[in-house]
CSV table of N, CA and C and ligand atoms in Angstrom, one decimal:
chain,number,residue,atom,x,y,z
A,280,MET,N,0.8,-1.2,0.1
A,280,MET,CA,0.2,-0.1,0.0
A,280,MET,C,0.9,1.3,0.1
A,281,ASP,N,0.5,2.2,-0.9
A,281,ASP,CA,1.4,3.3,-1.0
A,281,ASP,C,1.3,4.3,0.2
A,282,GLN,N,2.0,5.1,0.5
A,282,GLN,CA,2.2,6.0,1.5
A,282,GLN,C,1.1,7.2,1.5
A,283,GLN,N,0.9,7.5,0.4
A,283,GLN,CA,-0.2,8.5,-0.1
A,283,GLN,C,-1.8,7.9,0.6
A,284,THR,N,-1.9,6.7,0.2
A,284,THR,CA,-3.1,6.1,0.4
A,284,THR,C,-3.5,5.9,1.9
A,285,VAL,N,-2.3,5.3,2.6
A,285,VAL,CA,-2.0,5.5,4.1
A,285,VAL,C,-2.5,6.5,4.7
A,286,GLN,N,-2.1,7.7,4.2
A,286,GLN,CA,-2.0,8.9,4.9
A,286,GLN,C,-3.5,9.3,4.7
A,287,LYS,N,-4.2,9.2,3.6
A,287,LYS,CA,-5.6,9.5,3.3
A,287,LYS,C,-6.5,8.8,4.2
A,288,MET,N,-6.1,7.5,4.3
A,288,MET,CA,-6.9,6.7,5.1
A,288,MET,C,-7.0,6.9,6.7
A,289,ILE,N,-5.8,7.5,7.2
A,289,ILE,CA,-5.6,8.0,8.6
A,289,ILE,C,-6.3,9.3,8.8
A,290,ASP,N,-6.2,10.1,7.9
A,290,ASP,CA,-7.1,11.4,7.8
A,290,ASP,C,-8.7,11.0,8.1
A,291,LEU,N,-9.1,10.4,7.0
A,291,LEU,CA,-10.4,9.9,6.8
A,291,LEU,C,-10.9,9.3,8.5
A,292,ALA,N,-10.1,8.4,8.8
A,292,ALA,CA,-10.6,7.7,10.3
A,292,ALA,C,-10.5,8.6,11.2
A,293,VAL,N,-9.5,9.7,11.3
A,293,VAL,CA,-9.4,10.6,12.3
A,293,VAL,C,-10.7,11.6,12.1
A,294,GLU,N,-11.0,12.1,10.8
A,294,GLU,CA,-12.2,12.9,10.8
A,294,GLU,C,-13.6,12.2,11.3
A,295,GLN,N,-13.5,10.9,11.1
A,295,GLN,CA,-14.9,10.2,11.6
A,295,GLN,C,-15.1,10.3,13.0
A,296,MET,N,-14.1,10.5,13.7
A,296,MET,CA,-14.5,10.3,15.2
A,296,MET,C,-15.1,11.6,15.7
A,297,ALA,N,-15.2,12.7,14.8
A,297,ALA,CA,-16.2,13.7,15.1
A,297,ALA,C,-17.7,13.3,15.2
A,298,PHE,N,-18.0,12.4,14.4
A,298,PHE,CA,-19.3,11.7,14.4
A,298,PHE,C,-19.7,10.7,15.3
A,299,SER,N,-18.7,10.1,16.2
A,299,SER,CA,-18.8,9.3,16.9
A,299,SER,C,-20.2,9.4,18.0
A,300,TYR,N,-20.8,8.5,18.3
A,300,TYR,CA,-22.1,8.8,19.5
A,300,TYR,C,-21.6,7.9,20.5
A,301,THR,N,-20.9,8.6,21.4
A,301,THR,CA,-20.4,7.9,22.7
A,301,THR,C,-20.5,8.4,23.9
A,302,PRO,N,-22.1,8.6,24.1
A,302,PRO,CA,-22.6,9.3,25.7
A,302,PRO,C,-22.0,8.5,27.0
A,303,TYR,N,-21.8,7.2,26.5
A,303,TYR,CA,-21.6,6.2,27.7
A,303,TYR,C,-20.1,5.8,28.0
A,304,SER,N,-19.3,5.8,27.1
A,304,SER,CA,-18.0,5.4,27.2
A,304,SER,C,-17.0,6.7,26.8
A,305,ASP,N,-17.2,7.9,26.0
A,305,ASP,CA,-16.4,8.8,25.8
A,305,ASP,C,-15.3,8.3,24.9
A,306,PHE,N,-15.5,7.1,24.5
A,306,PHE,CA,-14.3,6.5,23.7
A,306,PHE,C,-14.7,6.7,22.3
A,307,ARG,N,-14.0,7.5,21.5
A,307,ARG,CA,-14.2,7.7,20.2
A,307,ARG,C,-13.6,6.8,19.2
A,308,VAL,N,-14.3,6.2,18.2
A,308,VAL,CA,-13.3,5.5,17.2
A,308,VAL,C,-13.9,5.8,15.9
A,309,GLY,N,-12.9,6.1,14.8
A,309,GLY,CA,-13.3,6.4,13.6
A,309,GLY,C,-12.4,5.4,12.5
A,310,ALA,N,-13.1,5.0,11.5
A,310,ALA,CA,-12.5,3.8,10.6
A,310,ALA,C,-12.7,4.4,9.4
A,311,ALA,N,-11.7,4.0,8.3
A,311,ALA,CA,-11.8,4.1,7.0
A,311,ALA,C,-11.3,2.9,6.2
A,312,LEU,N,-12.3,2.4,5.3
A,312,LEU,CA,-12.3,1.3,4.9
A,312,LEU,C,-12.0,1.3,3.1
A,313,LEU,N,-11.1,0.5,2.7
A,313,LEU,CA,-10.9,0.9,1.2
A,313,LEU,C,-11.1,-0.4,0.4
A,314,THR,N,-12.0,-0.2,-0.5
A,314,THR,CA,-12.4,-1.4,-1.6
A,314,THR,C,-11.4,-1.8,-2.5
A,315,LYS,N,-11.3,-3.0,-2.9
A,315,LYS,CA,-10.6,-3.2,-3.9
A,315,LYS,C,-10.8,-2.4,-5.1
A,316,SER,N,-11.9,-1.8,-5.4
A,316,SER,CA,-12.2,-0.9,-6.6
A,316,SER,C,-11.6,0.5,-6.2
A,317,GLY,N,-11.2,0.7,-5.0
A,317,GLY,CA,-10.6,1.9,-4.9
A,317,GLY,C,-11.7,3.0,-4.1
A,318,ARG,N,-12.4,2.5,-3.6
A,318,ARG,CA,-13.5,3.5,-3.0
A,318,ARG,C,-13.4,3.5,-1.4
A,319,PHE,N,-13.5,4.5,-0.8
A,319,PHE,CA,-13.4,4.7,0.5
A,319,PHE,C,-14.8,4.7,1.3
A,320,TYR,N,-15.0,3.8,2.4
A,320,TYR,CA,-16.2,3.9,3.2
A,320,TYR,C,-15.9,4.3,4.5
A,321,THR,N,-16.7,5.2,5.1
A,321,THR,CA,-16.0,5.6,6.7
A,321,THR,C,-17.0,5.0,7.6
A,322,GLY,N,-16.4,5.1,9.1
A,322,GLY,CA,-17.5,4.7,9.9
A,322,GLY,C,-17.1,5.0,11.3
A,323,CYS,N,-18.1,5.4,12.2
A,323,CYS,CA,-17.7,5.6,13.6
A,323,CYS,C,-18.4,4.9,14.5
A,324,ASN,N,-18.0,4.6,15.7
A,324,ASN,CA,-18.9,3.9,16.8
A,324,ASN,C,-20.1,4.6,17.1
A,325,ILE,N,-21.2,3.9,17.4
A,325,ILE,CA,-22.7,4.3,17.8
A,325,ILE,C,-23.1,3.5,18.9
A,326,GLU,N,-23.0,4.1,20.1
A,326,GLU,CA,-23.4,3.3,21.4
A,326,GLU,C,-25.0,3.7,21.3
A,327,ASN,N,-25.3,2.7,22.5
A,327,ASN,CA,-26.8,2.5,22.7
A,327,ASN,C,-27.1,2.5,24.3
A,328,ALA,N,-28.2,3.2,24.8
A,328,ALA,CA,-28.4,3.1,26.0
A,328,ALA,C,-28.4,1.7,26.6
A,329,SER,N,-28.9,0.7,25.9
A,329,SER,CA,-29.1,-0.4,26.0
A,329,SER,C,-27.9,-1.5,25.8
A,330,TYR,N,-26.6,-0.7,25.9
A,330,TYR,CA,-25.3,-1.1,25.6
A,330,TYR,C,-25.0,-2.1,24.3
A,331,THR,N,-25.7,-3.3,24.5
A,331,THR,CA,-25.3,-4.3,23.6
A,331,THR,C,-25.4,-4.0,21.9
A,332,PRO,N,-26.6,-3.2,21.9
A,332,PRO,CA,-26.6,-2.9,20.4
A,332,PRO,C,-25.6,-1.8,19.9
A,333,THR,N,-24.5,-1.4,20.8
A,333,THR,CA,-23.6,-0.6,20.2
A,333,THR,C,-22.7,-1.3,18.9
A,334,ASN,N,-22.5,-0.1,18.2
A,334,ASN,CA,-21.9,-0.7,16.8
A,334,ASN,C,-20.4,0.0,16.8
A,335,CYS,N,-19.5,-0.8,16.6
A,335,CYS,CA,-18.1,-0.3,16.3
A,335,CYS,C,-17.8,0.4,15.1
A,336,ALA,N,-17.0,1.4,15.0
A,336,ALA,CA,-16.7,2.0,14.0
A,336,ALA,C,-16.3,1.2,12.6
A,337,GLU,N,-15.6,0.0,12.9
A,337,GLU,CA,-15.2,-0.8,12.0
A,337,GLU,C,-16.5,-1.4,11.3
A,338,ARG,N,-17.1,-2.1,12.1
A,338,ARG,CA,-18.6,-2.7,11.6
A,338,ARG,C,-19.5,-1.5,10.8
A,339,THR,N,-19.5,-0.4,11.3
A,339,THR,CA,-20.3,0.6,10.7
A,339,THR,C,-19.6,0.9,9.3
A,340,ALA,N,-18.4,1.0,9.3
A,340,ALA,CA,-17.8,1.0,7.9
A,340,ALA,C,-18.1,-0.1,7.0
A,341,PHE,N,-17.9,-1.2,7.3
A,341,PHE,CA,-18.1,-2.6,6.5
A,341,PHE,C,-19.9,-2.5,6.3
A,342,PHE,N,-20.6,-2.4,7.1
A,342,PHE,CA,-22.3,-2.5,6.8
A,342,PHE,C,-22.5,-1.4,5.8
A,343,LYS,N,-21.9,-0.1,6.0
A,343,LYS,CA,-22.3,0.8,4.9
A,343,LYS,C,-22.0,0.2,3.6
A,344,ALA,N,-20.6,-0.2,3.4
A,344,ALA,CA,-20.0,-0.5,2.2
A,344,ALA,C,-20.8,-1.8,1.5
A,345,VAL,N,-21.0,-2.6,2.4
A,345,VAL,CA,-21.9,-4.0,1.8
A,345,VAL,C,-23.3,-3.7,1.4
A,346,SER,N,-23.8,-2.8,2.3
A,346,SER,CA,-25.4,-2.3,1.9
A,346,SER,C,-25.3,-1.6,0.8
A,347,GLU,N,-24.1,-1.0,0.0
A,347,GLU,CA,-24.0,-0.5,-1.2
A,347,GLU,C,-23.4,-1.3,-2.4
A,348,GLY,N,-23.4,-2.7,-2.0
A,348,GLY,CA,-22.9,-3.6,-2.9
A,348,GLY,C,-21.4,-3.8,-3.0
A,349,GLU,N,-20.6,-3.3,-2.1
A,349,GLU,CA,-19.2,-3.7,-2.2
A,349,GLU,C,-19.0,-4.8,-1.2
A,350,LYS,N,-18.3,-5.8,-1.8
A,350,LYS,CA,-17.8,-7.1,-1.0
A,350,LYS,C,-16.4,-7.4,-1.0
A,351,GLU,N,-15.6,-6.5,-1.8
A,351,GLU,CA,-14.1,-6.9,-1.7
A,351,GLU,C,-13.3,-5.7,-0.9
A,352,PHE,N,-12.7,-6.0,-0.2
A,352,PHE,CA,-12.0,-5.0,0.4
A,352,PHE,C,-10.2,-5.3,0.2
A,353,SER,N,-9.4,-4.1,0.5
A,353,SER,CA,-8.0,-4.5,0.7
A,353,SER,C,-7.4,-3.9,2.0
A,354,ALA,N,-8.1,-3.0,2.6
A,354,ALA,CA,-7.5,-2.3,3.8
A,354,ALA,C,-8.4,-1.4,4.9
A,355,ILE,N,-8.2,-1.4,5.9
A,355,ILE,CA,-9.0,-0.7,6.7
A,355,ILE,C,-8.0,0.0,7.8
A,356,CYS,N,-8.2,1.4,8.0
A,356,CYS,CA,-7.5,2.2,9.2
A,356,CYS,C,-8.5,2.3,10.4
A,357,VAL,N,-8.0,2.2,11.5
A,357,VAL,CA,-8.8,2.3,12.7
A,357,VAL,C,-8.0,3.3,13.7
A,358,VAL,N,-8.9,4.3,14.1
A,358,VAL,CA,-8.1,5.0,15.0
A,358,VAL,C,-9.1,5.4,16.3
A,359,GLY,N,-8.7,5.6,17.6
A,359,GLY,CA,-9.5,5.8,18.5
A,359,GLY,C,-8.9,6.2,19.8
A,360,GLY,N,-9.8,6.8,20.8
A,360,GLY,CA,-9.4,7.0,22.1
A,360,GLY,C,-10.3,7.9,23.1
A,361,LYS,N,-10.1,7.9,24.3
A,361,LYS,CA,-10.8,8.6,25.2
A,361,LYS,C,-11.1,10.1,24.5
A,362,ASN,N,-12.2,10.5,24.6
A,362,ASN,CA,-12.6,11.9,24.2
A,362,ASN,C,-12.1,12.4,22.6
A,363,GLY,N,-11.6,10.9,21.8
A,363,GLY,CA,-11.1,11.2,20.8
A,363,GLY,C,-9.4,11.7,20.7
A,364,VAL,N,-8.8,11.5,21.8
A,364,VAL,CA,-7.5,11.8,21.9
A,364,VAL,C,-6.7,10.6,21.7
A,365,LEU,N,-5.9,10.6,20.8
A,365,LEU,CA,-5.1,9.2,20.3
A,365,LEU,C,-3.8,9.1,20.9
A,366,THR,N,-4.0,8.4,21.9
A,366,THR,CA,-2.6,7.9,22.8
A,366,THR,C,-2.1,6.6,22.4
A,367,GLU,N,-3.1,5.7,22.0
A,367,GLU,CA,-2.2,4.1,21.9
A,367,GLU,C,-3.2,3.7,20.7
A,368,TYR,N,-3.0,2.8,20.1
A,368,TYR,CA,-3.8,2.1,19.0
A,368,TYR,C,-5.0,1.6,19.6
A,369,ALA,N,-6.1,1.9,18.7
A,369,ALA,CA,-7.4,1.2,19.0
A,369,ALA,C,-7.4,0.0,18.2
A,370,SER,N,-7.1,-1.0,18.8
A,370,SER,CA,-7.0,-2.4,18.0
A,370,SER,C,-8.7,-2.9,17.8
A,371,PRO,N,-9.0,-3.4,16.7
A,371,PRO,CA,-10.3,-3.9,16.6
A,371,PRO,C,-10.7,-5.0,17.7
A,372,CYS,N,-11.8,-4.9,18.0
A,372,CYS,CA,-12.4,-6.1,18.9
A,372,CYS,C,-12.6,-7.3,18.1
A,373,GLY,N,-12.9,-8.5,18.7
A,373,GLY,CA,-13.1,-9.9,18.2
A,373,GLY,C,-14.1,-9.9,17.2
A,374,VAL,N,-15.2,-9.2,17.7
A,374,VAL,CA,-16.6,-9.2,16.8
A,374,VAL,C,-16.0,-8.5,15.4
A,375,CYS,N,-15.4,-7.3,15.4
A,375,CYS,CA,-15.1,-6.5,14.2
A,375,CYS,C,-14.0,-7.5,13.5
A,376,ARG,N,-12.9,-8.2,14.0
A,376,ARG,CA,-12.1,-9.1,13.4
A,376,ARG,C,-13.0,-10.3,12.6
A,377,GLN,N,-13.9,-10.5,13.3
A,377,GLN,CA,-14.9,-11.5,12.6
A,377,GLN,C,-15.7,-11.2,11.6
A,378,VAL,N,-16.1,-10.0,11.6
A,378,VAL,CA,-16.7,-9.4,10.5
A,378,VAL,C,-15.9,-9.1,9.1
A,379,MET,N,-14.5,-8.8,9.5
A,379,MET,CA,-13.3,-8.8,8.6
A,379,MET,C,-13.3,-10.1,7.9
A,380,MET,N,-13.2,-11.0,8.6
A,380,MET,CA,-12.9,-12.4,8.1
A,380,MET,C,-14.1,-12.9,7.4
A,381,GLU,N,-15.2,-12.5,7.3
A,381,GLU,CA,-16.5,-12.7,6.5
A,381,GLU,C,-16.2,-12.3,5.0
A,382,PHE,N,-15.3,-11.1,5.0
A,382,PHE,CA,-15.5,-10.5,3.5
A,382,PHE,C,-14.1,-10.3,3.1
A,383,CYS,N,-12.9,-10.8,3.8
A,383,CYS,CA,-11.5,-10.3,3.4
A,383,CYS,C,-10.8,-11.6,3.7
A,384,ASP,N,-9.6,-11.5,2.7
A,384,ASP,CA,-8.8,-12.6,2.7
A,384,ASP,C,-7.9,-12.3,3.8
A,385,PRO,N,-7.7,-13.3,4.7
A,385,PRO,CA,-6.8,-12.9,6.1
A,385,PRO,C,-5.5,-12.7,5.6
A,386,GLU,N,-4.8,-13.4,4.5
A,386,GLU,CA,-3.6,-13.1,4.3
A,386,GLU,C,-3.2,-11.9,3.8
A,387,THR,N,-4.0,-11.3,3.0
A,387,THR,CA,-3.8,-10.0,2.4
A,387,THR,C,-4.4,-8.7,2.9
A,388,PHE,N,-5.7,-8.8,3.8
A,388,PHE,CA,-6.1,-7.7,4.1
A,388,PHE,C,-5.5,-7.1,5.2
A,389,GLN,N,-5.2,-5.7,5.0
A,389,GLN,CA,-4.3,-4.8,5.8
A,389,GLN,C,-5.2,-4.1,6.8
A,390,ILE,N,-4.7,-4.0,8.0
A,390,ILE,CA,-5.3,-3.3,9.2
A,390,ILE,C,-4.4,-2.3,9.6
A,391,ILE,N,-4.7,-1.0,9.4
A,391,ILE,CA,-3.7,0.2,9.9
A,391,ILE,C,-4.3,0.7,11.1
A,392,LEU,N,-3.4,0.6,12.1
A,392,LEU,CA,-3.6,1.1,13.3
A,392,LEU,C,-2.6,2.3,13.6
A,393,ALA,N,-3.3,3.5,13.8
A,393,ALA,CA,-2.5,4.8,14.0
A,393,ALA,C,-2.9,5.6,15.2
A,394,THR,N,-1.9,6.2,15.7
A,394,THR,CA,-2.3,7.6,16.6
A,394,THR,C,-2.1,8.8,15.9
A,395,GLY,N,-1.6,8.7,14.7
A,395,GLY,CA,-1.4,10.1,13.8
A,395,GLY,C,-0.9,9.9,12.7
A,396,ARG,N,-0.4,10.8,11.7
A,396,ARG,CA,0.1,10.6,10.4
A,396,ARG,C,1.4,10.1,10.5
A,397,GLU,N,2.2,10.2,11.6
A,397,GLU,CA,3.6,9.9,11.7
A,397,GLU,C,3.6,8.3,12.3
A,398,GLN,N,2.7,8.0,13.0
A,398,GLN,CA,2.8,7.0,14.0
A,398,GLN,C,1.6,6.1,13.7
A,399,TYR,N,2.2,4.7,12.8
A,399,TYR,CA,1.0,3.8,12.6
A,399,TYR,C,1.8,2.6,12.1
A,400,GLU,N,1.1,1.5,12.3
A,400,GLU,CA,1.6,0.0,12.1
A,400,GLU,C,0.5,-0.7,11.3
A,401,ILE,N,1.0,-1.6,10.1
A,401,ILE,CA,0.1,-2.4,9.5
A,401,ILE,C,0.1,-3.8,9.8
A,402,PHE,N,-1.0,-4.6,10.0
A,402,PHE,CA,-1.0,-5.8,10.3
A,402,PHE,C,-1.7,-6.4,9.3
A,403,THR,N,-1.8,-7.9,9.0
A,403,THR,CA,-2.7,-8.5,8.2
A,403,THR,C,-3.7,-9.1,9.2
A,404,LEU,N,-5.0,-9.3,8.6
A,404,LEU,CA,-6.1,-9.9,9.4
A,404,LEU,C,-5.6,-11.3,9.9
A,405,LYS,N,-4.8,-12.0,9.1
A,405,LYS,CA,-4.4,-13.0,9.9
A,405,LYS,C,-3.4,-13.0,11.2
A,406,GLU,N,-2.6,-12.0,11.0
A,406,GLU,CA,-1.9,-11.6,12.3
A,406,GLU,C,-2.7,-11.2,13.6
A,407,LEU,N,-4.0,-10.5,13.1
A,407,LEU,CA,-4.7,-10.0,14.3
A,407,LEU,C,-5.8,-11.2,14.6
A,408,LEU,N,-6.0,-12.5,13.8
A,408,LEU,CA,-7.0,-13.2,13.9
A,408,LEU,C,-6.6,-14.4,13.2
A,409,PRO,N,-5.5,-15.2,14.1
A,409,PRO,CA,-4.9,-16.4,13.6
A,409,PRO,C,-5.7,-17.7,13.6
A,410,LEU,N,-5.8,-18.6,12.8
A,410,LEU,CA,-6.9,-19.7,12.6
A,410,LEU,C,-8.1,-19.3,12.5
A,411,GLY,N,-8.5,-18.0,12.1
A,411,GLY,CA,-9.8,-17.6,11.9
A,411,GLY,C,-10.8,-18.7,11.2
A,412,PHE,N,-12.1,-18.4,11.7
A,412,PHE,CA,-13.0,-19.2,10.9
A,412,PHE,C,-13.8,-18.4,10.1
A,413,GLY,N,-14.2,-19.0,8.8
A,413,GLY,CA,-14.6,-18.0,7.8
A,413,GLY,C,-15.3,-18.8,6.8
A,414,PRO,N,-15.7,-18.1,5.8
A,414,PRO,CA,-16.7,-18.7,4.8
A,414,PRO,C,-16.1,-20.0,4.4
A,415,LYS,N,-14.7,-20.0,4.0
A,415,LYS,CA,-14.3,-21.3,3.5
A,415,LYS,C,-14.2,-22.5,4.3
A,416,ASN,N,-14.6,-22.4,5.5
A,416,ASN,CA,-14.8,-23.5,6.7
A,416,ASN,C,-16.2,-24.2,6.3
A,417,LEU,N,-17.0,-23.3,5.7
A,417,LEU,CA,-18.3,-23.9,5.3
A,417,LEU,C,-18.5,-24.3,3.9
A,418,ALA,N,-17.5,-24.0,3.3
A,418,ALA,CA,-17.7,-24.4,1.7
A,418,ALA,C,-17.5,-25.9,1.2
B,198,THU,N1,-15.2,0.2,19.5
B,198,THU,C1,-15.1,0.6,18.4
B,198,THU,O1,-15.7,1.1,17.7
B,198,THU,N2,-14.2,-0.3,17.6
B,198,THU,C2,-13.5,-1.5,18.3
B,198,THU,O2,-13.0,-2.5,17.7
B,198,THU,C3,-13.3,-1.6,19.8
B,198,THU,C4,-14.3,-0.8,20.5
B,198,THU,C5,-15.9,1.1,20.5
B,198,THU,C6,-17.4,0.5,20.9
B,198,THU,C7,-17.7,1.7,22.3
B,198,THU,O3,-18.3,2.4,21.4
B,198,THU,C8,-16.4,1.9,22.4
B,198,THU,O4,-15.3,1.9,21.6
B,198,THU,C9,-15.9,1.4,23.9
B,198,THU,O5,-15.8,0.0,23.7
């Protein structure tokens, strides 16, 4: 992935935190998802008074994309922190990793974790979800 695309995805993910709905945790998360066709879909976390319906930023981005016909993805950038302050990487929760497993090749799908333009690391889905269970297991 080229440097310019990484920077753009970090910027998009950071921008998304402004839309996070987090009255319960104040933990804002933003995500930017890149399709194989080169489109970007963004997402923020959306909390709920009943807690469990809360949707993570990553899943918001995936569900927006899939609901518009996209099913092939190459990378996602995730950023987050208390009150939107980025002090450490906001690593995707287990449920979000499983949603990625549904639509992405674990060997090649890239997960960019960042605390800013200058500080980021890129992982494959396989690194964050080793021995994952996915559609191939049911084929
Ligand atoms: N959160 C995400 O948006 N993504 C993750 O992968 C981890 C957690 C959100 C959910 C909730 O709104 C807040 O962070 C605290 O858990």
